[in-house]
GROMACS .gro file of C-alpha atoms in nm:
model
  258
    1ASP     CA    1  -0.395  -8.003  -4.626
    2THR     CA    2  -0.171  -8.164  -4.363
    3ALA     CA    3   0.083  -7.881  -4.361
    4THR     CA    4  -0.192  -7.626  -4.299
    5THR     CA    5  -0.339  -7.828  -4.011
    6GLU     CA    6  -0.001  -7.858  -3.842
    7ILE     CA    7   0.067  -7.487  -3.848
    8TYR     CA    8  -0.270  -7.415  -3.688
    9THR     CA    9  -0.211  -7.666  -3.412
   10LEU     CA   10   0.130  -7.525  -3.327
   11SER     CA   11   0.016  -7.165  -3.338
   12LEU     CA   12  -0.236  -7.199  -3.050
   13HIS     CA   13   0.029  -7.312  -2.802
   14ASP     CA   14   0.016  -7.126  -2.466
   15ALA     CA   15  -0.232  -6.860  -2.582
   16LEU     CA   16  -0.499  -6.929  -2.318
   17PRO     CA   17  -0.271  -6.916  -2.008
   18ILE     CA   18  -0.162  -6.563  -2.103
   19TRP     CA   19  -0.523  -6.446  -2.113
   20ILE     CA   20  -0.595  -6.604  -1.773
   21THR     CA   21  -0.283  -6.450  -1.623
   22GLN     CA   22  -0.374  -6.103  -1.745
   23PHE     CA   23  -0.728  -6.130  -1.610
   24VAL     CA   24  -0.638  -6.265  -1.267
   25SER     CA   25  -0.351  -6.021  -1.212
   26GLY     CA   26  -0.567  -5.725  -1.312
   27ASN     CA   27  -0.299  -5.620  -1.559
   28HIS     CA   28  -0.537  -5.471  -1.816
   29TYR     CA   29  -0.414  -5.353  -2.154
   30ASN     CA   30  -0.544  -5.115  -2.415
   31LYS     CA   31  -0.729  -5.271  -2.707
   32GLU     CA   32  -0.435  -5.196  -2.928
   33VAL     CA   33  -0.222  -5.429  -3.138
   34ILE     CA   34   0.141  -5.355  -3.225
   35VAL     CA   35   0.232  -5.501  -3.565
   36CYS     CA   36   0.586  -5.482  -3.697
   37LYS     CA   37   0.727  -5.549  -4.043
   38PHE     CA   38   1.043  -5.363  -4.130
   39PHE     CA   39   1.169  -5.535  -4.443
   40GLY     CA   40   0.982  -5.571  -4.773
   41PRO     CA   41   0.693  -5.342  -4.876
   42GLY     CA   42   0.547  -5.634  -5.067
   43SER     CA   43   0.527  -5.833  -4.744
   44ILE     CA   44   0.353  -5.539  -4.577
   45LEU     CA   45   0.086  -5.555  -4.847
   46MET     CA   46   0.054  -5.928  -4.786
   47SER     CA   47  -0.044  -5.851  -4.427
   48ILE     CA   48  -0.363  -5.668  -4.535
   49PRO     CA   49  -0.597  -5.966  -4.464
   50LEU     CA   50  -0.445  -5.994  -4.115
   51LEU     CA   51  -0.488  -5.620  -4.053
   52LYS     CA   52  -0.850  -5.643  -4.169
   53ALA     CA   53  -0.918  -5.928  -3.925
   54LEU     CA   54  -0.776  -5.721  -3.638
   55LYS     CA   55  -0.965  -5.408  -3.741
   56ASP     CA   56  -1.295  -5.595  -3.772
   57ALA     CA   57  -1.241  -5.721  -3.416
   58GLY     CA   58  -1.225  -5.361  -3.295
   59TYR     CA   59  -0.851  -5.329  -3.239
   60ARG     CA   60  -0.648  -5.016  -3.295
   61ILE     CA   61  -0.344  -5.101  -3.510
   62VAL     CA   62  -0.002  -4.944  -3.457
   63PHE     CA   63   0.241  -5.049  -3.730
   64LEU     CA   64   0.620  -5.041  -3.677
   65SER     CA   65   0.845  -5.017  -3.983
   66PHE     CA   66   1.131  -4.829  -4.148
   67GLU     CA   67   1.072  -4.471  -4.257
   68ARG     CA   68   1.115  -4.564  -4.624
   69ASN     CA   69   0.789  -4.763  -4.596
   70LEU     CA   70   0.594  -4.468  -4.453
   71PRO     CA   71   0.427  -4.363  -4.784
   72LEU     CA   72   0.288  -4.714  -4.820
   73LEU     CA   73   0.172  -4.730  -4.457
   74LYS     CA   74  -0.016  -4.402  -4.501
   75CYS     CA   75  -0.204  -4.554  -4.794
   76LEU     CA   76  -0.330  -4.841  -4.581
   77THR     CA   77  -0.640  -4.708  -4.404
   78LEU     CA   78  -0.646  -5.017  -4.180
   79ILE     CA   79  -0.341  -4.881  -3.996
   80ASP     CA   80  -0.432  -4.627  -3.726
   81GLU     CA   81  -0.082  -4.509  -3.651
   82PRO     CA   82   0.255  -4.582  -3.816
   83LEU     CA   83   0.573  -4.558  -3.608
   84THR     CA   84   0.890  -4.554  -3.815
   85VAL     CA   85   1.265  -4.568  -3.773
   86ARG     CA   86   1.508  -4.374  -3.989
   87THR     CA   87   1.804  -4.559  -4.140
   88ASN     CA   88   2.019  -4.262  -4.247
   89ASN     CA   89   2.311  -4.385  -4.040
   90PHE     CA   90   2.384  -4.616  -3.749
   91LEU     CA   91   2.347  -4.352  -3.476
   92VAL     CA   92   2.012  -4.234  -3.612
   93LEU     CA   93   1.896  -4.596  -3.633
   94ILE     CA   94   1.989  -4.660  -3.268
   95ALA     CA   95   1.830  -4.335  -3.146
   96ASP     CA   96   1.504  -4.392  -3.335
   97THR     CA   97   1.489  -4.755  -3.224
   98LEU     CA   98   1.518  -4.655  -2.857
   99LYS     CA   99   1.253  -4.389  -2.910
  100MET     CA  100   1.024  -4.646  -3.072
  101ILE     CA  101   1.071  -4.892  -2.785
  102LEU     CA  102   0.988  -4.625  -2.526
  103SER     CA  103   0.679  -4.523  -2.722
  104VAL     CA  104   0.557  -4.883  -2.743
  105ARG     CA  105   0.618  -4.944  -2.372
  106LYS     CA  106   0.402  -4.644  -2.278
  107ARG     CA  107   0.109  -4.770  -2.481
  108LYS     CA  108   0.049  -5.098  -2.293
  109GLY     CA  109  -0.074  -5.265  -2.608
  110ARG     CA  110  -0.240  -5.601  -2.563
  111PHE     CA  111  -0.056  -5.788  -2.842
  112PHE     CA  112   0.272  -5.756  -3.031
  113LEU     CA  113   0.282  -5.929  -3.371
  114ASP     CA  114   0.631  -5.974  -3.511
  115LEU     CA  115   0.586  -6.055  -3.880
  116GLU     CA  116   0.959  -6.076  -3.948
  117PHE     CA  117   1.118  -6.416  -3.993
  118LEU     CA  118   1.481  -6.372  -4.090
  119SER     CA  119   1.568  -6.059  -3.893
  120ASN     CA  120   1.648  -6.047  -3.521
  121TYR     CA  121   1.607  -5.669  -3.517
  122SER     CA  122   1.231  -5.693  -3.467
  123ALA     CA  123   1.277  -5.969  -3.209
  124ILE     CA  124   1.487  -5.734  -2.994
  125ILE     CA  125   1.217  -5.465  -3.014
  126ALA     CA  126   0.952  -5.723  -2.922
  127ALA     CA  127   1.153  -5.842  -2.622
  128LEU     CA  128   1.192  -5.485  -2.490
  129SER     CA  129   0.839  -5.371  -2.579
  130GLY     CA  130   0.683  -5.452  -2.245
  131VAL     CA  131   0.392  -5.621  -2.423
  132GLN     CA  132   0.307  -5.943  -2.242
  133MET     CA  133   0.157  -6.135  -2.533
  134ARG     CA  134   0.423  -6.136  -2.804
  135ILE     CA  135   0.351  -6.349  -3.111
  136GLY     CA  136   0.610  -6.439  -3.371
  137PHE     CA  137   0.742  -6.695  -3.618
  138TYR     CA  138   0.943  -6.990  -3.502
  139SER     CA  139   1.146  -7.251  -3.684
  140VAL     CA  140   1.437  -7.479  -3.609
  141SER     CA  141   1.681  -7.232  -3.766
  142LYS     CA  142   1.525  -6.927  -3.592
  143LYS     CA  143   1.462  -7.016  -3.227
  144ARG     CA  144   1.249  -6.737  -3.081
  145ALA     CA  145   1.061  -6.931  -2.813
  146TYR     CA  146   1.251  -6.740  -2.545
  147ILE     CA  147   1.118  -6.408  -2.679
  148VAL     CA  148   0.762  -6.482  -2.789
  149GLN     CA  149   0.474  -6.634  -2.595
  150GLY     CA  150   0.265  -6.710  -2.901
  151ILE     CA  151   0.441  -6.931  -3.153
  152VAL     CA  152   0.349  -6.947  -3.523
  153ALA     CA  153   0.534  -7.223  -3.704
  154TYR     CA  154   0.648  -7.076  -4.036
  155ASN     CA  155   0.533  -7.299  -4.320
  156LYS     CA  156   0.710  -7.237  -4.650
  157PHE     CA  157   0.466  -7.460  -4.839
  158ILE     CA  158   0.170  -7.225  -4.798
  159HIS     CA  159   0.122  -6.864  -4.902
  160ILE     CA  160   0.266  -6.597  -4.672
  161ILE     CA  161  -0.083  -6.442  -4.641
  162HIS     CA  162  -0.196  -6.768  -4.490
  163ASN     CA  163   0.099  -6.767  -4.249
  164TYR     CA  164   0.021  -6.411  -4.140
  165LEU     CA  165  -0.347  -6.485  -4.079
  166VAL     CA  166  -0.254  -6.755  -3.828
  167PHE     CA  167  -0.132  -6.474  -3.599
  168SER     CA  168  -0.492  -6.355  -3.563
  169ARG     CA  169  -0.600  -6.686  -3.410
  170TYR     CA  170  -0.445  -6.578  -3.082
  171ILE     CA  171  -0.665  -6.269  -3.085
  172ILE     CA  172  -0.998  -6.352  -3.252
  173GLY     CA  173  -1.004  -6.728  -3.200
  174GLU     CA  174  -1.174  -6.951  -3.454
  175LYS     CA  175  -1.321  -6.654  -3.639
  176TYR     CA  176  -0.988  -6.629  -3.820
  177LYS     CA  177  -1.102  -6.920  -4.039
  178ASP     CA  178  -1.357  -6.689  -4.204
  179TYR     CA  179  -1.072  -6.471  -4.328
  180LEU     CA  180  -0.875  -6.774  -4.445
  181ASN     CA  181  -1.174  -6.888  -4.649
  182SER     CA  182  -1.233  -6.544  -4.799
  183VAL     CA  183  -0.870  -6.524  -4.908
  184SER     CA  184  -0.884  -6.873  -5.058
  185ASP     CA  185  -1.202  -6.785  -5.247
  186LYS     CA  186  -1.016  -6.507  -5.425
  187GLY     CA  187  -0.765  -6.757  -5.554
  188ILE     CA  188  -0.463  -6.614  -5.377
  189LEU     CA  189  -0.368  -6.945  -5.224
  190ASN     CA  190  -0.457  -7.165  -5.517
  191PHE     CA  191  -0.117  -7.148  -5.679
  192ASN     CA  192   0.052  -7.423  -5.873
  193ARG     CA  193   0.326  -7.577  -5.661
  194ASP     CA  194   0.476  -7.749  -5.963
  195ASN     CA  195   0.671  -7.483  -6.152
  196LYS     CA  196   0.791  -7.718  -6.426
  197THR     CA  197   0.546  -7.575  -6.679
  198THR     CA  198   0.658  -7.219  -6.612
  199GLU     CA  199   1.022  -7.324  -6.629
  200GLN     CA  200   0.967  -7.498  -6.963
  201ILE     CA  201   0.806  -7.187  -7.112
  202LEU     CA  202   1.091  -6.968  -6.995
  203ARG     CA  203   1.350  -7.210  -7.131
  204LYS     CA  204   1.180  -7.221  -7.472
  205THR     CA  205   1.164  -6.843  -7.478
  206ALA     CA  206   1.533  -6.820  -7.392
  207GLN     CA  207   1.621  -7.067  -7.668
  208LYS     CA  208   1.403  -6.880  -7.917
  209TYR     CA  209   1.563  -6.543  -7.861
  210SER     CA  210   1.903  -6.677  -7.748
  211GLU     CA  211   1.956  -6.354  -7.559
  212ARG     CA  212   1.807  -6.183  -7.254
  213PHE     CA  213   1.435  -6.117  -7.225
  214ILE     CA  214   1.205  -5.954  -6.970
  215VAL     CA  215   0.907  -6.114  -6.792
  216PHE     CA  216   0.606  -5.898  -6.700
  217ALA     CA  217   0.363  -6.020  -6.431
  218PRO     CA  218   0.105  -5.738  -6.432
  219PHE     CA  219  -0.189  -5.934  -6.288
  220THR     CA  220  -0.047  -6.073  -5.963
  221SER     CA  221  -0.141  -5.772  -5.747
  222GLN     CA  222  -0.503  -5.737  -5.853
  223ILE     CA  223  -0.619  -6.023  -5.633
  224LEU     CA  224  -0.494  -5.871  -5.308
  225SER     CA  225  -0.505  -5.496  -5.337
  226LYS     CA  226  -0.544  -5.219  -5.594
  227LEU     CA  227  -0.257  -5.030  -5.435
  228LYS     CA  228   0.001  -5.205  -5.652
  229VAL     CA  229  -0.200  -5.230  -5.973
  230TRP     CA  230  -0.068  -5.022  -6.261
  231PRO     CA  231  -0.313  -4.906  -6.528
  232GLN     CA  232  -0.282  -5.102  -6.852
  233SER     CA  233  -0.154  -4.790  -7.026
  234TYR     CA  234   0.151  -4.785  -6.794
  235TRP     CA  235   0.247  -5.142  -6.883
  236THR     CA  236   0.199  -5.065  -7.251
  237ALA     CA  237   0.415  -4.753  -7.231
  238LEU     CA  238   0.688  -4.941  -7.042
  239ALA     CA  239   0.686  -5.227  -7.294
  240ASP     CA  240   0.701  -4.986  -7.589
  241SER     CA  241   0.989  -4.796  -7.430
  242ILE     CA  242   1.190  -5.114  -7.364
  243TRP     CA  243   1.134  -5.248  -7.713
  244ASN     CA  244   1.197  -4.920  -7.894
  245THR     CA  245   1.518  -4.841  -7.705
  246GLN     CA  246   1.664  -5.183  -7.622
  247LYS     CA  247   1.491  -5.430  -7.856
  248ILE     CA  248   1.450  -5.674  -7.565
  249PRO     CA  249   1.166  -5.930  -7.603
  250ILE     CA  250   0.896  -5.919  -7.335
  251LEU     CA  251   0.707  -6.221  -7.202
  252ILE     CA  252   0.379  -6.143  -7.021
  253THR     CA  253   0.257  -6.400  -6.764
  254GLY     CA  254  -0.087  -6.449  -6.616
  255LYS     CA  255  -0.373  -6.689  -6.562
  256GLU     CA  256  -0.609  -6.806  -6.835
  257GLU     CA  257  -0.875  -6.546  -6.748
  258ASP     CA  258  -0.617  -6.265  -6.768
   0.00000   0.00000   0.00000
């Protein structure tokens, strides 16, 4: 659609001159990509298609995040090396951040992908990373053009997986479209933008029970990765426990085939 086309056009801005500059100056970099996502383990999972595109292109992936996300990062075989920062207290955070920056600077990675949008913490690390080709989100409210060389215009009207995959266009060129199509074929992006139907169902349920109720969405993770999928027996046990102890009604959502 139009929104998708616009984000692709904006994302290719100034990518080629960086490549030419690196080649002419002889400033060669390792075939290593630094990816950072500190907040939201769910968002880290949403970056899997992007990580796969980078891995298929032969890049070694170093992933920067908080230490609390380390168990998840270790589960993702696409990540070659996780680098984490502890958040026990402010001094530890500062010390680990400086250590991370020094480690990244020594690597001479070819690309730095900042997947954060609301936080400036990752932007500071990107600016001090020493990586020449830094790619990140940009919007009117978050002006990062002075930090990044590769701009990806954040588009709230398309799925975040789609937004993340645009980052790979700077690295693998038009081949990134193959990954966009494969994601779309799985139905991840084919969501209903009109939530009126869902809202009506929830309102009717609230009126019916007149008290609080719980919504289960057990099928949303199956499309992307099996890492987050609970066995059916777990959902059943959880529902039984809630009903037997609290008597709270449970509404289960899903698509028609679910």
